[in-house]
Amino acid sequence: MNGDNEIYHHYLFGIGKGGIKAVSYIEKNWNNINCDSIKYVISDTDEVILNQSSIKNKVLLSNKYKLLDIDKEKLIEHTTNRTLIYLFAGAGGDIGEYLLYDICMTFQKSSPFTINFLSIPFDFEGHEKIENAKQIATKITNECGRVVTIDSQQILLSKPDLYLSDCFSELHKVQYQLFWNSVRCFPAYGYICIDLSDLLYIPYSSKKLCTGFGGANGKNRVEKAFKDARKFLFQEIEQHEINAYYVMFHSSTTIRLTEEDIDDLNKLIRKESESIICIIGAIFNEHVKSEIEMYVIAGDLAYQ
């Protein structure tokens, strides 16, 4: 449960000194009015570092070398079962070496939609620190997936005139941009853009499912395709039993899926219910030419 009564759709966690600075920078500069609501949370083993940030939600970890159950509970208290979690952390420090893997696994179990942004140190921070960070990042990638690794040294290589004193500020700008790009994958409230492999999660999270297919081209192609797909859907499941749609678009590279297409789908679904979640994905398929094809799975999510 959340520690307050406000509903959030995006949760940013800054873990360790590097993660705290990244999330503090994002919080200070964020001005995307189209994003519903963001909750910022920072965590460290050092209370002094936590108090240096203006972010109000702080989690003080009890042990520098082991993530205790009580600390896991404190972190999870700030999330919900249906949240998207963005985790920012430097993989090269003590927290990266001893706690970060367990923290990422804790969030992974709490929410199926967790993205980990892990930064690798600059070369001037030392070879040993870099190698440790790469090992931790690889381990988290193999176990958790959904990891974005930021090679900090590439910032220096791309900007050779950059002063060393400005390196971390430039890193924070990159982290900000990555977060912004990730949020853009959520074109409307209740939508999550995923790739095809993530559809494997769907059968395991639903009590009831049925599928439909529709195809259309020209004006209002999304509305036509969606209505065709629903003709199949409601033969197997009643509309009042649906609390989630999973939609996979097929479109060509010449006539691509547009923001207007997504808006049209959003309006159609919101007419049914404001509470319905829609998880969407899109792939290129040259066989469809000017048409758009839509595969729809309607379901009753088990965790709702």
CSV table of C-alpha atoms in Angstrom, one decimal:
chain,number,residue,atom,x,y,z
A,1,MET,CA,0.0,0.0,0.0
A,2,ASN,CA,1.0,3.6,-0.5
A,3,GLY,CA,2.1,5.6,2.5
A,4,ASP,CA,-0.4,8.3,1.5
A,5,ASN,CA,-3.9,8.4,-0.1
A,6,GLU,CA,-2.9,9.9,-3.5
A,7,ILE,CA,-2.9,7.6,-6.5
A,8,TYR,CA,0.3,7.5,-8.5
A,9,HIS,CA,1.0,5.9,-11.9
A,10,HIS,CA,4.8,6.3,-12.1
A,11,TYR,CA,7.2,5.6,-9.2
A,12,LEU,CA,10.7,6.9,-9.3
A,13,PHE,CA,13.2,5.3,-6.9
A,14,GLY,CA,16.7,6.7,-6.5
A,15,ILE,CA,18.9,4.1,-4.8
A,16,GLY,CA,22.3,5.2,-3.4
A,17,LYS,CA,24.0,8.5,-3.9
A,18,GLY,CA,24.1,8.3,-7.7
A,19,GLY,CA,20.4,7.3,-7.9
A,20,ILE,CA,19.4,10.0,-5.5
A,21,LYS,CA,21.1,12.7,-7.5
A,22,ALA,CA,19.4,11.3,-10.7
A,23,VAL,CA,15.9,11.3,-9.3
A,24,SER,CA,16.4,14.7,-7.6
A,25,TYR,CA,17.4,16.1,-11.0
A,26,ILE,CA,14.4,14.6,-12.7
A,27,GLU,CA,12.1,15.9,-9.9
A,28,LYS,CA,13.5,19.4,-10.2
A,29,ASN,CA,13.2,19.6,-14.0
A,30,TRP,CA,10.1,17.6,-14.7
A,31,ASN,CA,7.4,19.6,-16.5
A,32,ASN,CA,5.5,17.0,-18.5
A,33,ILE,CA,1.9,18.0,-17.8
A,34,ASN,CA,0.6,15.0,-19.7
A,35,CYS,CA,1.9,12.6,-17.1
A,36,ASP,CA,-0.7,11.6,-14.5
A,37,SER,CA,1.2,11.5,-11.3
A,38,ILE,CA,4.7,10.7,-10.2
A,39,LYS,CA,5.9,9.7,-6.8
A,40,TYR,CA,9.6,10.2,-6.0
A,41,VAL,CA,11.3,8.0,-3.4
A,42,ILE,CA,15.0,7.9,-2.4
A,43,SER,CA,16.8,5.3,-0.4
A,44,ASP,CA,20.3,5.0,1.1
A,45,THR,CA,22.1,3.6,4.2
A,46,ASP,CA,23.4,7.1,5.0
A,47,GLU,CA,20.8,9.4,6.6
A,48,VAL,CA,23.0,12.5,5.8
A,49,ILE,CA,22.9,11.7,2.1
A,50,LEU,CA,19.1,11.3,2.3
A,51,ASN,CA,18.6,14.6,4.1
A,52,GLN,CA,20.6,16.5,1.4
A,53,SER,CA,17.8,15.9,-1.0
A,54,SER,CA,14.5,17.9,-1.1
A,55,ILE,CA,12.5,14.8,-2.0
A,56,LYS,CA,10.2,14.0,0.9
A,57,ASN,CA,9.8,10.3,0.6
A,58,LYS,CA,13.0,8.7,2.1
A,59,VAL,CA,13.8,5.1,3.0
A,60,LEU,CA,16.8,4.6,5.3
A,61,LEU,CA,18.2,1.1,4.9
A,62,SER,CA,19.4,-0.6,8.0
A,63,ASN,CA,22.4,-2.6,6.8
A,64,LYS,CA,25.2,-1.7,4.3
A,65,TYR,CA,25.9,-5.2,3.3
A,66,LYS,CA,22.5,-7.1,3.3
A,67,LEU,CA,19.0,-6.1,2.4
A,68,LEU,CA,17.0,-7.1,5.5
A,69,ASP,CA,13.3,-8.1,5.3
A,70,ILE,CA,12.3,-5.0,7.2
A,71,ASP,CA,14.0,-2.8,4.6
A,72,LYS,CA,12.2,-4.7,1.8
A,73,GLU,CA,8.9,-4.0,3.5
A,74,LYS,CA,9.8,-0.3,3.8
A,75,LEU,CA,10.6,-0.1,0.1
A,76,ILE,CA,7.4,-1.9,-1.0
A,77,GLU,CA,5.2,0.3,1.2
A,78,HIS,CA,5.7,3.0,-1.4
A,79,THR,CA,4.4,1.0,-4.3
A,80,THR,CA,1.2,-0.7,-5.4
A,81,ASN,CA,0.6,-3.9,-7.3
A,82,ARG,CA,-0.4,-2.1,-10.4
A,83,THR,CA,2.4,0.4,-10.6
A,84,LEU,CA,5.2,1.1,-13.0
A,85,ILE,CA,8.5,1.5,-11.2
A,86,TYR,CA,11.6,3.3,-12.5
A,87,LEU,CA,14.7,2.6,-10.5
A,88,PHE,CA,17.8,4.7,-10.9
A,89,ALA,CA,21.1,3.6,-9.3
A,90,GLY,CA,24.8,3.8,-9.8
A,91,ALA,CA,26.1,0.2,-10.0
A,92,GLY,CA,29.6,1.0,-8.9
A,93,GLY,CA,29.3,2.0,-5.2
A,94,ASP,CA,28.9,0.0,-2.0
A,95,ILE,CA,25.1,-0.2,-2.5
A,96,GLY,CA,25.6,-1.3,-6.0
A,97,GLU,CA,27.9,-4.1,-4.9
A,98,TYR,CA,26.1,-5.3,-1.9
A,99,LEU,CA,22.4,-4.3,-2.0
A,100,LEU,CA,21.3,-3.3,-5.5
A,101,TYR,CA,20.6,-6.9,-6.9
A,102,ASP,CA,18.3,-7.7,-3.9
A,103,ILE,CA,16.6,-4.3,-4.2
A,104,CYS,CA,15.9,-4.9,-8.0
A,105,MET,CA,14.6,-8.4,-7.3
A,106,THR,CA,12.3,-7.1,-4.5
A,107,PHE,CA,10.8,-4.6,-6.9
A,108,GLN,CA,10.5,-7.2,-9.7
A,109,LYS,CA,8.4,-9.4,-7.4
A,110,SER,CA,6.3,-6.4,-6.3
A,111,SER,CA,5.5,-5.1,-9.8
A,112,PRO,CA,5.7,-6.9,-13.1
A,113,PHE,CA,6.5,-3.5,-14.7
A,114,THR,CA,9.9,-2.4,-13.4
A,115,ILE,CA,12.6,-0.7,-15.4
A,116,ASN,CA,16.1,-0.4,-13.9
A,117,PHE,CA,18.4,2.4,-15.1
A,118,LEU,CA,21.9,1.4,-14.0
A,119,SER,CA,24.9,3.7,-14.6
A,120,ILE,CA,28.4,2.4,-15.0
A,121,PRO,CA,31.1,4.7,-13.6
A,122,PHE,CA,33.4,7.0,-15.6
A,123,ASP,CA,36.9,5.8,-16.3
A,124,PHE,CA,38.4,8.3,-13.8
A,125,GLU,CA,36.5,6.6,-11.0
A,126,GLY,CA,38.7,3.5,-11.3
A,127,HIS,CA,38.9,0.3,-13.2
A,128,GLU,CA,37.9,-2.0,-10.2
A,129,LYS,CA,34.8,0.1,-9.6
A,130,ILE,CA,33.8,-0.2,-13.3
A,131,GLU,CA,34.3,-3.9,-13.4
A,132,ASN,CA,32.3,-4.5,-10.3
A,133,ALA,CA,29.5,-2.3,-11.7
A,134,LYS,CA,29.4,-4.2,-15.0
A,135,GLN,CA,29.2,-7.6,-13.2
A,136,ILE,CA,26.3,-6.3,-11.0
A,137,ALA,CA,24.5,-4.8,-14.1
A,138,THR,CA,24.9,-8.1,-16.0
A,139,LYS,CA,23.6,-10.1,-13.1
A,140,ILE,CA,20.5,-7.9,-12.7
A,141,THR,CA,19.9,-8.0,-16.5
A,142,ASN,CA,20.0,-11.8,-16.5
A,143,GLU,CA,17.7,-12.2,-13.5
A,144,CYS,CA,15.3,-9.2,-13.8
A,145,GLY,CA,15.4,-8.1,-17.4
A,146,ARG,CA,14.2,-4.6,-18.3
A,147,VAL,CA,17.5,-3.0,-17.6
A,148,VAL,CA,18.9,0.1,-19.3
A,149,THR,CA,22.7,0.3,-18.7
A,150,ILE,CA,24.2,3.7,-19.0
A,151,ASP,CA,27.9,3.7,-19.8
A,152,SER,CA,28.9,7.0,-18.3
A,153,GLN,CA,32.3,7.1,-20.2
A,154,GLN,CA,30.4,7.4,-23.5
A,155,ILE,CA,29.3,10.8,-22.4
A,156,LEU,CA,32.9,12.0,-22.2
A,157,LEU,CA,33.7,10.4,-25.6
A,158,SER,CA,30.8,12.1,-27.2
A,159,LYS,CA,31.7,15.5,-25.7
A,160,PRO,CA,35.5,15.7,-25.6
A,161,ASP,CA,35.5,19.3,-24.6
A,162,LEU,CA,33.4,18.6,-21.5
A,163,TYR,CA,35.1,19.5,-18.2
A,164,LEU,CA,35.4,16.7,-15.7
A,165,SER,CA,33.5,18.8,-13.1
A,166,ASP,CA,30.5,18.8,-15.5
A,167,CYS,CA,30.4,15.1,-16.2
A,168,PHE,CA,27.8,14.2,-13.6
A,169,SER,CA,25.5,17.0,-14.6
A,170,GLU,CA,25.7,15.7,-18.1
A,171,LEU,CA,24.9,12.2,-16.9
A,172,HIS,CA,21.8,13.5,-15.1
A,173,LYS,CA,20.6,15.0,-18.3
A,174,VAL,CA,21.0,11.7,-20.1
A,175,GLN,CA,19.1,9.9,-17.2
A,176,TYR,CA,16.3,12.6,-17.5
A,177,GLN,CA,16.0,12.0,-21.2
A,178,LEU,CA,15.8,8.2,-20.8
A,179,PHE,CA,13.1,8.7,-18.2
A,180,TRP,CA,11.2,11.0,-20.6
A,181,ASN,CA,11.5,8.5,-23.4
A,182,SER,CA,10.2,5.8,-21.2
A,183,VAL,CA,7.2,7.8,-20.1
A,184,ARG,CA,6.4,8.4,-23.7
A,185,CYS,CA,5.8,4.7,-24.0
A,186,PHE,CA,2.6,5.4,-22.0
A,187,PRO,CA,0.6,7.4,-24.5
A,188,ALA,CA,-2.6,7.6,-22.3
A,189,TYR,CA,-3.7,6.7,-18.8
A,190,GLY,CA,-3.8,3.0,-18.3
A,191,TYR,CA,-1.7,2.2,-21.3
A,192,ILE,CA,1.6,0.3,-21.3
A,193,CYS,CA,3.5,-0.3,-24.5
A,194,ILE,CA,5.3,-3.6,-24.5
A,195,ASP,CA,7.1,-5.9,-26.9
A,196,LEU,CA,5.7,-9.2,-28.0
A,197,SER,CA,7.6,-11.3,-25.6
A,198,ASP,CA,6.0,-9.6,-22.6
A,199,LEU,CA,2.6,-11.0,-23.7
A,200,LEU,CA,3.8,-14.3,-22.2
A,201,TYR,CA,3.0,-12.7,-18.8
A,202,ILE,CA,-0.7,-12.3,-19.7
A,203,PRO,CA,-2.0,-15.9,-19.3
A,204,TYR,CA,-0.4,-16.1,-15.9
A,205,SER,CA,-1.9,-12.9,-14.6
A,206,SER,CA,-5.5,-13.4,-15.7
A,207,LYS,CA,-8.5,-15.4,-14.5
A,208,LYS,CA,-10.3,-15.4,-17.8
A,209,LEU,CA,-9.2,-14.6,-21.4
A,210,CYS,CA,-10.6,-14.5,-24.9
A,211,THR,CA,-9.2,-13.3,-28.2
A,212,GLY,CA,-10.3,-11.4,-31.2
A,213,PHE,CA,-8.9,-10.1,-34.5
A,214,GLY,CA,-9.8,-7.2,-36.7
A,215,GLY,CA,-8.3,-5.4,-39.7
A,216,ALA,CA,-9.1,-2.2,-41.5
A,217,ASN,CA,-7.6,0.6,-43.5
A,218,GLY,CA,-8.4,4.2,-44.4
A,219,LYS,CA,-10.1,6.7,-42.1
A,220,ASN,CA,-11.0,5.5,-38.6
A,221,ARG,CA,-9.1,2.3,-39.2
A,222,VAL,CA,-8.4,1.7,-35.5
A,223,GLU,CA,-12.1,2.0,-34.7
A,224,LYS,CA,-13.1,-0.4,-37.5
A,225,ALA,CA,-10.4,-3.0,-36.5
A,226,PHE,CA,-11.3,-2.8,-32.8
A,227,LYS,CA,-15.0,-3.3,-33.5
A,228,ASP,CA,-14.3,-6.3,-35.7
A,229,ALA,CA,-12.1,-7.8,-33.0
A,230,ARG,CA,-14.9,-7.3,-30.4
A,231,LYS,CA,-17.3,-9.4,-32.5
A,232,PHE,CA,-15.1,-12.4,-31.6
A,233,LEU,CA,-14.5,-11.3,-28.0
A,234,PHE,CA,-18.0,-11.1,-26.6
A,235,GLN,CA,-18.9,-14.5,-27.7
A,236,GLU,CA,-16.7,-15.9,-25.0
A,237,ILE,CA,-16.7,-13.3,-22.3
A,238,GLU,CA,-19.2,-10.7,-21.1
A,239,GLN,CA,-18.3,-7.1,-21.3
A,240,HIS,CA,-18.8,-6.5,-17.5
A,241,GLU,CA,-16.1,-9.2,-16.8
A,242,ILE,CA,-13.4,-7.3,-18.7
A,243,ASN,CA,-11.0,-5.2,-16.7
A,244,ALA,CA,-8.1,-5.3,-19.1
A,245,TYR,CA,-7.4,-5.3,-22.8
A,246,TYR,CA,-4.1,-6.5,-24.5
A,247,VAL,CA,-3.8,-5.0,-28.0
A,248,MET,CA,-1.1,-5.9,-30.5
A,249,PHE,CA,-1.0,-3.7,-33.6
A,250,HIS,CA,0.5,-4.8,-37.0
A,251,SER,CA,1.3,-2.0,-39.3
A,252,SER,CA,3.7,-1.4,-42.2
A,253,THR,CA,6.8,0.8,-42.2
A,254,THR,CA,5.2,3.0,-44.9
A,255,ILE,CA,1.9,3.6,-43.1
A,256,ARG,CA,2.8,3.5,-39.5
A,257,LEU,CA,0.8,3.5,-36.3
A,258,THR,CA,0.3,7.1,-35.2
A,259,GLU,CA,-0.5,8.9,-32.0
A,260,GLU,CA,-3.9,9.6,-33.5
A,261,ASP,CA,-4.4,5.9,-33.8
A,262,ILE,CA,-3.6,5.4,-30.1
A,263,ASP,CA,-5.9,8.3,-29.1
A,264,ASP,CA,-8.7,6.7,-31.1
A,265,LEU,CA,-8.3,3.4,-29.3
A,266,ASN,CA,-8.1,5.2,-26.0
A,267,LYS,CA,-11.5,7.0,-26.6
A,268,LEU,CA,-13.1,3.7,-27.6
A,269,ILE,CA,-12.1,1.9,-24.5
A,270,ARG,CA,-12.8,4.9,-22.2
A,271,LYS,CA,-16.4,4.8,-23.4
A,272,GLU,CA,-16.7,1.4,-21.9
A,273,SER,CA,-15.0,2.1,-18.6
A,274,GLU,CA,-12.4,4.6,-17.1
A,275,SER,CA,-11.0,1.8,-15.0
A,276,ILE,CA,-10.0,-0.6,-17.8
A,277,ILE,CA,-6.3,-1.1,-18.3
A,278,CYS,CA,-5.0,-1.4,-21.8
A,279,ILE,CA,-1.5,-2.9,-22.5
A,280,ILE,CA,-0.5,-2.3,-26.1
A,281,GLY,CA,2.3,-3.3,-28.4
A,282,ALA,CA,3.1,-2.7,-32.0
A,283,ILE,CA,5.3,-4.5,-34.6
A,284,PHE,CA,6.0,-3.8,-38.2
A,285,ASN,CA,4.5,-6.2,-40.7
A,286,GLU,CA,5.0,-5.4,-44.4
A,287,HIS,CA,2.3,-7.9,-45.4
A,288,VAL,CA,-0.5,-5.7,-44.1
A,289,LYS,CA,0.5,-2.9,-46.6
A,290,SER,CA,-1.9,0.1,-46.0
A,291,GLU,CA,-4.1,-1.9,-43.5
A,292,ILE,CA,-3.8,-2.0,-39.8
A,293,GLU,CA,-4.3,-5.4,-38.1
A,294,MET,CA,-5.3,-5.6,-34.4
A,295,TYR,CA,-5.0,-8.7,-32.2
A,296,VAL,CA,-7.0,-8.1,-29.0
A,297,ILE,CA,-7.1,-10.2,-25.8
A,298,ALA,CA,-9.7,-9.3,-23.3
A,299,GLY,CA,-9.3,-10.5,-19.8
A,300,ASP,CA,-10.0,-10.4,-16.1
A,301,LEU,CA,-6.7,-9.7,-14.4
A,302,ALA,CA,-6.2,-12.0,-11.4
A,303,TYR,CA,-4.5,-9.3,-9.2
A,304,GLN,CA,-7.3,-6.7,-9.6
